[in-house]
Short mmCIF file of C-alpha atoms in Angstrom, two decimals:
data_model
loop_
_atom_site.label_atom_id
_atom_site.label_comp_id
_atom_site.label_asym_id
_atom_site.label_seq_id
_atom_site.Cartn_x
_atom_site.Cartn_y
_atom_site.Cartn_z
CA MET A 1 106.47 258.49 199.42
CA ARG A 2 106.66 261.64 201.45
CA LYS A 3 105.46 261.84 205.05
CA PHE A 4 101.83 262.69 205.79
CA LYS A 5 99.44 262.63 208.73
CA HIS A 6 96.88 259.78 208.69
CA ILE A 7 93.52 260.22 210.42
CA ASN A 8 91.24 257.21 210.96
CA ALA A 9 87.90 258.98 211.28
CA SER A 10 85.42 257.21 213.53
CA THR A 11 82.41 259.36 212.54
CA LEU A 12 81.33 261.44 209.56
CA GLU A 13 81.53 264.51 211.78
CA GLU A 14 85.17 263.75 212.60
CA ALA A 15 86.00 263.30 208.90
CA VAL A 16 84.28 266.55 207.93
CA SER A 17 85.98 268.41 210.77
CA ALA A 18 89.43 267.19 209.68
CA LEU A 19 88.73 268.12 206.06
CA LYS A 20 87.63 271.61 207.11
CA GLU A 21 90.66 272.02 209.36
CA TYR A 22 93.25 271.00 206.75
CA GLY A 23 91.44 272.27 203.65
CA GLU A 24 93.19 271.59 200.36
CA ALA A 25 96.11 269.94 202.17
CA ALA A 26 93.83 266.96 202.98
CA LYS A 27 92.63 264.06 200.84
CA VAL A 28 90.03 261.38 201.56
CA ILE A 29 90.87 257.71 201.29
CA ALA A 30 88.31 254.94 201.23
CA GLY A 31 90.07 252.09 199.47
CA GLY A 32 93.22 253.84 198.54
CA THR A 33 94.29 252.21 195.31
CA ASP A 34 94.21 255.34 193.15
CA LEU A 35 95.35 257.84 195.76
CA VAL A 36 98.23 255.74 197.09
CA GLY A 37 99.45 255.06 193.55
CA GLN A 38 99.34 258.75 192.72
CA MET A 39 101.22 259.55 195.92
CA LYS A 40 103.92 256.97 195.15
CA ASP A 41 104.32 258.30 191.62
CA GLU A 42 104.16 261.89 192.90
CA ILE A 43 101.78 262.93 190.14
CA LEU A 44 99.30 264.89 192.28
CA PRO A 45 99.16 268.65 191.68
CA GLN A 46 99.48 269.10 195.46
CA TYR A 47 100.87 266.31 197.65
CA PRO A 48 98.54 265.77 200.63
CA GLU A 49 99.74 266.63 204.11
CA VAL A 50 96.82 264.73 205.64
CA ILE A 51 94.89 261.61 204.63
CA VAL A 52 91.42 261.12 206.15
CA ASN A 53 90.40 257.45 206.15
CA LEU A 54 86.67 256.77 205.71
CA LYS A 55 86.93 252.97 206.00
CA THR A 56 87.03 253.30 209.79
CA ILE A 57 83.57 254.91 209.96
CA PRO A 58 80.96 252.26 210.79
CA GLY A 59 77.65 252.10 208.97
CA LEU A 60 78.68 253.40 205.54
CA ASP A 61 78.39 250.00 203.86
CA TYR A 62 74.73 249.34 203.20
CA ILE A 63 72.24 248.61 200.47
CA LYS A 64 68.63 249.42 201.29
CA GLU A 65 65.39 250.49 199.71
CA ASP A 66 63.86 253.61 201.22
CA ASP A 67 60.81 255.46 199.88
CA ASN A 68 60.98 253.57 196.57
CA ALA A 69 64.64 254.49 196.10
CA LEU A 70 67.70 252.26 196.28
CA LYS A 71 70.35 253.67 198.59
CA ILE A 72 73.93 252.43 198.49
CA GLY A 73 76.36 253.53 201.18
CA ALA A 74 79.67 255.11 200.21
CA MET A 75 81.72 252.21 201.60
CA THR A 76 79.68 249.42 199.99
CA ARG A 77 81.96 247.11 198.07
CA LEU A 78 81.15 246.21 194.47
CA GLU A 79 81.10 242.53 195.36
CA ASP A 80 78.34 243.26 197.92
CA ILE A 81 76.26 244.98 195.24
CA ALA A 82 76.61 242.00 192.92
CA LYS A 83 75.28 239.65 195.66
CA ASP A 84 72.06 241.59 196.25
#
């Protein structure tokens, strides 16, 4: 794999700021299986210069009912959904 900058975002604001700053040169990673595989195989149209990690942002893994709607956070694992 080629070199890239890795940012462990601690807030959504930090992640959004990094994505705005680096534009199309940045990619988001949350679990990484697909993106890392694509980077290793070098099959992306544009290899990322920056990876912004969302797993380091607390509070994005939730399942809750709110106003008669089920809300599932972006970092909720499938195994957590199956439990509830």
